[in-house]
Short mmCIF file of C-alpha atoms and ligand atoms in Angstrom, two decimals:
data_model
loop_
_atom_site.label_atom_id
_atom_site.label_comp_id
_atom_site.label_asym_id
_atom_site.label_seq_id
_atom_site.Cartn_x
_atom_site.Cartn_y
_atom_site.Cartn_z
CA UNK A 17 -13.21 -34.70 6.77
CA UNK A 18 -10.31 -37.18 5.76
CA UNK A 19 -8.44 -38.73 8.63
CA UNK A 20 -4.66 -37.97 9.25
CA UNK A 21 -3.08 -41.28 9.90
CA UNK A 22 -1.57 -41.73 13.42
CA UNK A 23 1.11 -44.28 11.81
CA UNK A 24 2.47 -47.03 14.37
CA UNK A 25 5.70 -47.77 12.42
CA UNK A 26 7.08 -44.42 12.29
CA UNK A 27 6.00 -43.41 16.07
CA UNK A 28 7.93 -47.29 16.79
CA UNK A 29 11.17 -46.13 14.59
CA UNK A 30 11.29 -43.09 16.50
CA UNK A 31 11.01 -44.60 20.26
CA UNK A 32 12.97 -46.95 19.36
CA UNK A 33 15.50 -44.79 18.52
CA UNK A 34 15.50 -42.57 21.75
CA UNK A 35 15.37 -45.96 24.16
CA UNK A 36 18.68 -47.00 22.19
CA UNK A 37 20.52 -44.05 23.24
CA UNK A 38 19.31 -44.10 26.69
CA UNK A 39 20.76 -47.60 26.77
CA UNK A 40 23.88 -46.48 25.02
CA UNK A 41 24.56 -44.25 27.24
CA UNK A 42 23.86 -46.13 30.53
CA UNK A 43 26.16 -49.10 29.20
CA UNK A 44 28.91 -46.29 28.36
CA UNK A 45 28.07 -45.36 32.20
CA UNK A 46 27.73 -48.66 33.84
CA UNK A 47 28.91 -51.16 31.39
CA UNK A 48 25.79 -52.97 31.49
CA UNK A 49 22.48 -53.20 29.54
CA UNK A 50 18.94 -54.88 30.28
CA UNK A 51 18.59 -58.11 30.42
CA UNK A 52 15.08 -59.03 29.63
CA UNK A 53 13.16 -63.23 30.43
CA UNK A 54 10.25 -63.85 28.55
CA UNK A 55 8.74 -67.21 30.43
CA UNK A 56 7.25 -69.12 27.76
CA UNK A 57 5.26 -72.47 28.72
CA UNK A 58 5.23 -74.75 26.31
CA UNK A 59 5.76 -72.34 23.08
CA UNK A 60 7.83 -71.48 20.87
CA UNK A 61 6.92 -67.53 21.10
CA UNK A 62 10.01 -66.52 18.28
CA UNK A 63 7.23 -68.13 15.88
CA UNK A 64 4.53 -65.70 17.30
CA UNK A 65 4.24 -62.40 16.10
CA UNK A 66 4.65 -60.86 18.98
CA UNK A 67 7.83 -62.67 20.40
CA UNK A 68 9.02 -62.07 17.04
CA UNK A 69 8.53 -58.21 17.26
CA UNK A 70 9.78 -58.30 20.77
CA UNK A 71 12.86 -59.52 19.87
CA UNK A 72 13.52 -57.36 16.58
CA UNK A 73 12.82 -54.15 18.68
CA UNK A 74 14.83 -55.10 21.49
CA UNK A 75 17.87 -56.12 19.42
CA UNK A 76 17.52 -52.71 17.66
CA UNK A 77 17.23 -50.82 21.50
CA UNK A 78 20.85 -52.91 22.49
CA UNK A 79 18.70 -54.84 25.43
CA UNK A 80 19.61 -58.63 26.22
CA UNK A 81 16.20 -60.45 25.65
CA UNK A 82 15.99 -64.43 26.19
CA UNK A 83 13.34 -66.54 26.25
CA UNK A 84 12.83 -69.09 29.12
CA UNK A 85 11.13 -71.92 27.79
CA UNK A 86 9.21 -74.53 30.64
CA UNK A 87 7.68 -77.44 29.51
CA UNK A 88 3.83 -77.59 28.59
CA UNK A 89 3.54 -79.83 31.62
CA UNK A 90 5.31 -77.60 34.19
CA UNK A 91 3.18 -77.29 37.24
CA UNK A 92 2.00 -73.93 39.05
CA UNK A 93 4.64 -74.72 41.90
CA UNK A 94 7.42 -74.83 39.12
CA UNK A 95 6.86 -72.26 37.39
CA UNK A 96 6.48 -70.00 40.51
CA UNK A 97 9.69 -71.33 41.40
CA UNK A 98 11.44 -70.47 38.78
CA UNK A 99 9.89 -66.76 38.38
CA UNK A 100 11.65 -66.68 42.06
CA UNK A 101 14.91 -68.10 40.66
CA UNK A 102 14.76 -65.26 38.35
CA UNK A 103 13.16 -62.64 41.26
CA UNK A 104 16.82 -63.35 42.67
CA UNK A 105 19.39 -62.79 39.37
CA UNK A 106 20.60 -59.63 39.63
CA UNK A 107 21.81 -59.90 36.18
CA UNK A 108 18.25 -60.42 35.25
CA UNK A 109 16.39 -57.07 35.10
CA UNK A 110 12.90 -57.76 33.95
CA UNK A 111 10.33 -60.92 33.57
CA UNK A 112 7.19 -61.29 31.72
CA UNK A 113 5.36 -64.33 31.41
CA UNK A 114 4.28 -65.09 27.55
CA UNK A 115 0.42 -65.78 26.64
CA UNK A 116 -1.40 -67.94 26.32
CA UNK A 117 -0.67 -70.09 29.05
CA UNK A 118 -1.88 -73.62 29.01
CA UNK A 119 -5.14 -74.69 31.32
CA UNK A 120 -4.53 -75.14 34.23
CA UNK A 121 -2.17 -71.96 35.12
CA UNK A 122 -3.21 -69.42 36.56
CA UNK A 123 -1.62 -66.15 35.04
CA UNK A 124 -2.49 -63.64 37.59
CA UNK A 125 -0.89 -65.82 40.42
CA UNK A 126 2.10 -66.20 38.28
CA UNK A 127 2.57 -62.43 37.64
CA UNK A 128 2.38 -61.47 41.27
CA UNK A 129 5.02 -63.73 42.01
CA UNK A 130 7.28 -61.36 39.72
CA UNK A 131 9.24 -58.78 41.87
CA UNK A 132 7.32 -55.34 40.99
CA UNK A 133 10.62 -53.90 39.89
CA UNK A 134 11.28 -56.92 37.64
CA UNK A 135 7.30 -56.53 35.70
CA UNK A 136 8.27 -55.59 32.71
CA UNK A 137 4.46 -56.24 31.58
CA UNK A 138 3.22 -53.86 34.63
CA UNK A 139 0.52 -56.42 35.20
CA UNK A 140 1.47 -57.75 38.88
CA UNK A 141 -0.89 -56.42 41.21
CA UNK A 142 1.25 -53.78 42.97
CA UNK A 143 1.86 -52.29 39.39
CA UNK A 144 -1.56 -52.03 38.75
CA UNK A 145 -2.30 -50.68 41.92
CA UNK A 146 0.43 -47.83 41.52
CA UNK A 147 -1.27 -47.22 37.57
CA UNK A 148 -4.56 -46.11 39.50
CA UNK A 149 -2.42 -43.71 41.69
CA UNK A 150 -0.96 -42.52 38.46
CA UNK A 151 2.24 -42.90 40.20
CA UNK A 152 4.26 -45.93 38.24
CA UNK A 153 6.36 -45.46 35.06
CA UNK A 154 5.27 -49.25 34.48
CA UNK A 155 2.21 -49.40 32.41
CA UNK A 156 0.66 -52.13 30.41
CA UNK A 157 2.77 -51.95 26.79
CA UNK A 158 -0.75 -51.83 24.67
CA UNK A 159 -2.58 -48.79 26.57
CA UNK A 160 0.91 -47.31 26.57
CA UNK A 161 1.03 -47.35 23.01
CA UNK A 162 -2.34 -46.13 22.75
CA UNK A 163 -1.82 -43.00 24.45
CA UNK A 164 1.65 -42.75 22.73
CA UNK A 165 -0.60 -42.60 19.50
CA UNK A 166 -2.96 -40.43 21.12
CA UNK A 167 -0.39 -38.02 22.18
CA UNK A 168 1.40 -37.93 19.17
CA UNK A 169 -1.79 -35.89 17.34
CA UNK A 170 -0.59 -33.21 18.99
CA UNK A 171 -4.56 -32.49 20.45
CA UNK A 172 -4.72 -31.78 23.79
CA UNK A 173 -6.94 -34.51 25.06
CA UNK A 174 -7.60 -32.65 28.67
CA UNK A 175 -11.37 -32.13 28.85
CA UNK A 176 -12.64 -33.66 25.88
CA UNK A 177 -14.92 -36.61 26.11
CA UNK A 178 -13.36 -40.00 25.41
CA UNK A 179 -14.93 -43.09 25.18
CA UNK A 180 -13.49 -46.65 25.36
CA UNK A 181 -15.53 -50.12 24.09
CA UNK A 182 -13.29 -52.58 25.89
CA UNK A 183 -13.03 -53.02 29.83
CA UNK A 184 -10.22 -55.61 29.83
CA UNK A 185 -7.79 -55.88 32.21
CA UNK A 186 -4.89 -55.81 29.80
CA UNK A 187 -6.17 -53.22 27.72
CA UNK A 188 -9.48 -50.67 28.44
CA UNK A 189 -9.43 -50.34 31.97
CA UNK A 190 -5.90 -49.27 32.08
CA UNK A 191 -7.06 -47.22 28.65
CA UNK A 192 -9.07 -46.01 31.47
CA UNK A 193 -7.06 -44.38 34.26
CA UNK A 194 -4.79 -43.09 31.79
CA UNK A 195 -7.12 -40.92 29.77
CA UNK A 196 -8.66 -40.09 33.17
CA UNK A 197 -5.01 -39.23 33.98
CA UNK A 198 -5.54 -36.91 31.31
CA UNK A 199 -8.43 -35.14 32.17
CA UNK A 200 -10.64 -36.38 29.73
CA UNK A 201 -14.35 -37.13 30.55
CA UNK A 202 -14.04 -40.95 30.51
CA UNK A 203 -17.14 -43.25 29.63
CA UNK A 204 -16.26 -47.40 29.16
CA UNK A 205 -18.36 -49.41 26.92
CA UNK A 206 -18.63 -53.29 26.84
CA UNK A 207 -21.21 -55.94 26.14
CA UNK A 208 -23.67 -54.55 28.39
CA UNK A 209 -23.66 -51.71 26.53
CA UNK A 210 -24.54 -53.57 23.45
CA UNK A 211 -27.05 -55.50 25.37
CA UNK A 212 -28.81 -52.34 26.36
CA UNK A 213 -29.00 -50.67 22.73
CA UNK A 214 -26.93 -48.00 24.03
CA UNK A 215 -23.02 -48.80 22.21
CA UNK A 216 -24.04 -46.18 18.63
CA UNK A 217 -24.96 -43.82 20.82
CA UNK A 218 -22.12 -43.67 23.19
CA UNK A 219 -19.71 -43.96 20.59
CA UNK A 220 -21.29 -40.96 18.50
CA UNK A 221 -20.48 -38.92 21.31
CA UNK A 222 -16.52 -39.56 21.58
CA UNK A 223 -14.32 -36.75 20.62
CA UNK A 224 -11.76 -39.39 21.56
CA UNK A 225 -12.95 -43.09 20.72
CA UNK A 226 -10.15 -45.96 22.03
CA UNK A 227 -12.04 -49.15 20.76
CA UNK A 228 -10.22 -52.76 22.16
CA UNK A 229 -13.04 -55.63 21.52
CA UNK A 230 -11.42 -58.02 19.40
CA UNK A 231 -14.76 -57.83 17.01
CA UNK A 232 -13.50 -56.97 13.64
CA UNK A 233 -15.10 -53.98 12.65
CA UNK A 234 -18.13 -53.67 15.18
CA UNK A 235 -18.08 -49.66 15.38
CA UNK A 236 -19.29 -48.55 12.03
CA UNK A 237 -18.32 -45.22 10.60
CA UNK A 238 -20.76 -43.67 10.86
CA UNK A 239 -20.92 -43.90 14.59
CA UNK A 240 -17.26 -41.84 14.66
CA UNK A 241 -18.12 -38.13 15.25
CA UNK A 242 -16.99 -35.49 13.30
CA UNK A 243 -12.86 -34.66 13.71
CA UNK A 244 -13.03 -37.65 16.45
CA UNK A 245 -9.62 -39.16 17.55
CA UNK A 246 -9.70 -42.59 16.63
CA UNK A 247 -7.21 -45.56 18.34
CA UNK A 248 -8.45 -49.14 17.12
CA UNK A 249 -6.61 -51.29 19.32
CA UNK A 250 -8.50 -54.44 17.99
CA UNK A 251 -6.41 -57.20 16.12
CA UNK A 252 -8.44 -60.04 14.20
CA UNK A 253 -7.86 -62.39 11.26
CA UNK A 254 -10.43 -62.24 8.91
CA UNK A 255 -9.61 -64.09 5.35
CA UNK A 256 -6.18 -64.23 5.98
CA UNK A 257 -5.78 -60.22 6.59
CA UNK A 258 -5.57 -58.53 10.10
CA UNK A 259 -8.48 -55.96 10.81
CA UNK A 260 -9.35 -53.89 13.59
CA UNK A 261 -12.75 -52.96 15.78
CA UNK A 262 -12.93 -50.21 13.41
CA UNK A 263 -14.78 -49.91 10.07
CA UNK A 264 -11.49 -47.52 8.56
CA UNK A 265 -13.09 -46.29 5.31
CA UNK A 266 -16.00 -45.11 7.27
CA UNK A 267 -14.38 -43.73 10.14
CA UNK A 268 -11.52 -42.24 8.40
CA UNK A 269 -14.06 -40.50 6.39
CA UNK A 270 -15.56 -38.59 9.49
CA UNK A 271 -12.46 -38.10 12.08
CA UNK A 272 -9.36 -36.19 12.25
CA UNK A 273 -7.58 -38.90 13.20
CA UNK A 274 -7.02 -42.29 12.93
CA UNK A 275 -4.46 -45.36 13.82
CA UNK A 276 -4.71 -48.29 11.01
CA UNK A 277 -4.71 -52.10 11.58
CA UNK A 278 -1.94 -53.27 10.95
CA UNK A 279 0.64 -50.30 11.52
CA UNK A 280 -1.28 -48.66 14.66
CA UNK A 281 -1.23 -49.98 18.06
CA UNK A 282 0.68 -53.05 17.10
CA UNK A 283 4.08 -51.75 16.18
CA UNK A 284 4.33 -49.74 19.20
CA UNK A 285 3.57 -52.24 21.59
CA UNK A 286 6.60 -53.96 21.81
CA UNK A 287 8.70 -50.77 21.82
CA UNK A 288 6.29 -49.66 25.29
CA UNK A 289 7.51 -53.23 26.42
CA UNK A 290 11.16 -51.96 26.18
CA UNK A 291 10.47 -48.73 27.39
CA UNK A 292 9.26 -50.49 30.27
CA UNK A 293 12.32 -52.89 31.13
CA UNK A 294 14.46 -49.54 30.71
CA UNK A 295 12.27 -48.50 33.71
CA UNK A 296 12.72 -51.54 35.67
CA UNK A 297 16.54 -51.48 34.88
CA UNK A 298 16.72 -48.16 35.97
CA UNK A 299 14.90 -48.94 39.54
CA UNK A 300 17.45 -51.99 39.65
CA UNK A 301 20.48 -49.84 39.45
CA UNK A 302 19.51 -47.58 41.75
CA UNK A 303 18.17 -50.07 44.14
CA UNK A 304 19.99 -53.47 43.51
N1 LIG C 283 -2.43 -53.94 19.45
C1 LIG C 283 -1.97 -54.68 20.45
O1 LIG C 283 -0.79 -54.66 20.76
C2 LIG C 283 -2.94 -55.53 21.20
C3 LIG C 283 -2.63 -56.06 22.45
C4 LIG C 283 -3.60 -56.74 23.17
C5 LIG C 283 -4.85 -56.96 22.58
N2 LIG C 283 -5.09 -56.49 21.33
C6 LIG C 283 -6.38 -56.70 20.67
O2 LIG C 283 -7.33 -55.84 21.30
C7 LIG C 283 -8.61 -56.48 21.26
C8 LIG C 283 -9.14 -56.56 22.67
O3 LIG C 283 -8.27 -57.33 23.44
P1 LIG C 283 -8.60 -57.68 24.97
O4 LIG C 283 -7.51 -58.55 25.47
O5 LIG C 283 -8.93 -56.43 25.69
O6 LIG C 283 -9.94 -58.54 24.74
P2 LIG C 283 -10.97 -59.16 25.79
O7 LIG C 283 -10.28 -59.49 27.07
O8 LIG C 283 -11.69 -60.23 25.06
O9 LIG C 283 -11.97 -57.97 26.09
C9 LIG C 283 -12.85 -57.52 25.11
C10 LIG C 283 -13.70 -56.43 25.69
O10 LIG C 283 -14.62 -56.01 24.67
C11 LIG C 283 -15.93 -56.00 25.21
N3 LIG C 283 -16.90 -56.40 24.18
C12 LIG C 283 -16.94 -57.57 23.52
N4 LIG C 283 -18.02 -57.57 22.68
C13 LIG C 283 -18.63 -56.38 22.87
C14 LIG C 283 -19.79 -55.79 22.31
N5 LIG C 283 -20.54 -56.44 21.41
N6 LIG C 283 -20.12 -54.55 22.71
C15 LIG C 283 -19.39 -53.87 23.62
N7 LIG C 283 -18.28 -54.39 24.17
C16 LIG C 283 -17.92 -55.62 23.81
C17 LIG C 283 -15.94 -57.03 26.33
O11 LIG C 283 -16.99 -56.70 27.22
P3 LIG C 283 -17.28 -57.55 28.55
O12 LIG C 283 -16.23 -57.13 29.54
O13 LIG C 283 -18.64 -57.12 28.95
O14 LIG C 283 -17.19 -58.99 28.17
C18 LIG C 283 -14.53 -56.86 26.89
O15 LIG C 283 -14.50 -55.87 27.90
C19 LIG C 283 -8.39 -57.83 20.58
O16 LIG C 283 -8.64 -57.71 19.20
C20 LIG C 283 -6.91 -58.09 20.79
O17 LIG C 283 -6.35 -58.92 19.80
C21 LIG C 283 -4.17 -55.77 20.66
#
């Protein structure tokens, strides 16, 4: 078997797309748009990446997205006092907090002190609460974009057996509840799985395989079953170029499916970040 390519940039375009009208047509409504506060602490995140992509995609949607830059040396007080300063703008309608933050903060404090209808990042404790009720439109931008992937094979996932390597907060356990959301058979990997001998064999058995280790190319082909979905969510530098978890040639070989690093997860990350501010504007109007 030869892979079809679950392609990131094109899924992106097309999201992208569809959020833009949706916030075309609410600022025809309401004459307003998102306005979106990355908190950055001592970076400059527009030379990241990520900021960078953030940006793009959110200029292309029509949202208002600033970044909030503290000091390196700003204290956990501060900054929790200004995510309240922002907690209280109503012309502000979502906050995320960009990584990494220097020692001595402590991120998961300083997301719980966002307002849960402000979390753009859905990583504030009563948004991940509501994710394992399956009852929040809020959900972590990477497994979002994950499942977008997943979803856009067109398989019906319900049933099948999935496994995910990765048990991170930001990434596999969310992963997690939302294939179980699904109704596939979920099993989670990690290092003690690789400890035990036991990672080949686990992964041979995915009909859906979700890998987020940050190990470049740990799971070797031939591990991927037969016409196996495959969503490398893994990011790493290796001699200059960006790899995944995933050895491609091999898998691609062997599954019916498969996302590519770069052009997978990545590009539709940032647009599941907008997707999620549209949510949080949406609450906002309703309830202001
Ligand atoms: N595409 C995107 O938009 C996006 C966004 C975020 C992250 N990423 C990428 O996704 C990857 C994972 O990110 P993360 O934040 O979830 O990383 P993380 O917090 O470091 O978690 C890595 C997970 O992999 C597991 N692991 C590590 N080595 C293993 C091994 N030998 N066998 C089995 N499991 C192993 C760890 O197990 P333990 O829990 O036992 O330690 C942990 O659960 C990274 O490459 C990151 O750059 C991509």
């Amino acid at each position: 078997m030869s892979a079809q390519i679950l392609d990131g940039k094109v899924l992106a375009q097309k999201l992208q797309v569809e959020l833009k009208a949706e916030v075309d047509m609410s600022r025809a409504r309401t004459g307003k748009v998102p306005r979106f506060m990355n908190i950055t602490i001592g970076q400059d995140p527009s030379a990241g990446s990520y900021g960078k992509s953030q940006k793009r995609a959110a200029e292309f949607i029509g949202i208002d997205y600033q970044f909030s830059n503290l000091s390196a040396h700003v204290s956990q007080k501060e900054l929790i006092d200004h995510i309240h300063f922002l907690n209280d703008d109503v012309n502000v309608h979502g906050i995320m907090i960009h990584k990494p933050v220097p020692d001595g903060i402590d991120f998961q404090q300083a997301v719980n002190a966002i307002t849960p209808k402000k979390d753009i990042e859905g990583m504030n404790i009563a948004n991940l609460g509501r994710l394992m009720l399956g009852k929040t439109n809020i959900i972590p931008a990477t497994p979002a974009a994950a499942m977008a992937l997943l979803v856009s094979s067109g398989v019906d996932i319900s049933g099948k057996d999935a496994v995910v390597v990765g048990r991170s907060e930001i990434v596999g356990k969310p992963i997690m509840l939302l294939l179980l959301e699904k109704n596939a058979t979920v099993t989670v990997c990690h290092s003690g799985t690789s400890k035990a001998g036991r990672l080949a064999d686990q992964v041979k058995k995915a009909e859906v395989l979700v890998v987020a280790m940050g190990k470049p190319g740990f799971i070797k082909g031939e591990w991927v079953r037969d016409g196996a979905i495959v969503i490398d969510v893994g990011i790493n530098a290796v001699d200059g170029k960006i790899v995944g978890d995933v050895e491609f040639d091999g898998a691609a070989a062997r599954a019916s499916f498969i996302t590519p690093v770069p052009g997978g997860v990545g590009p539709v990350t940032a647009v599941m970040l907008m997707k999620n501010g549209i949510e949080t504007f949406k609450i906002q109007l309703q309830h202001p």
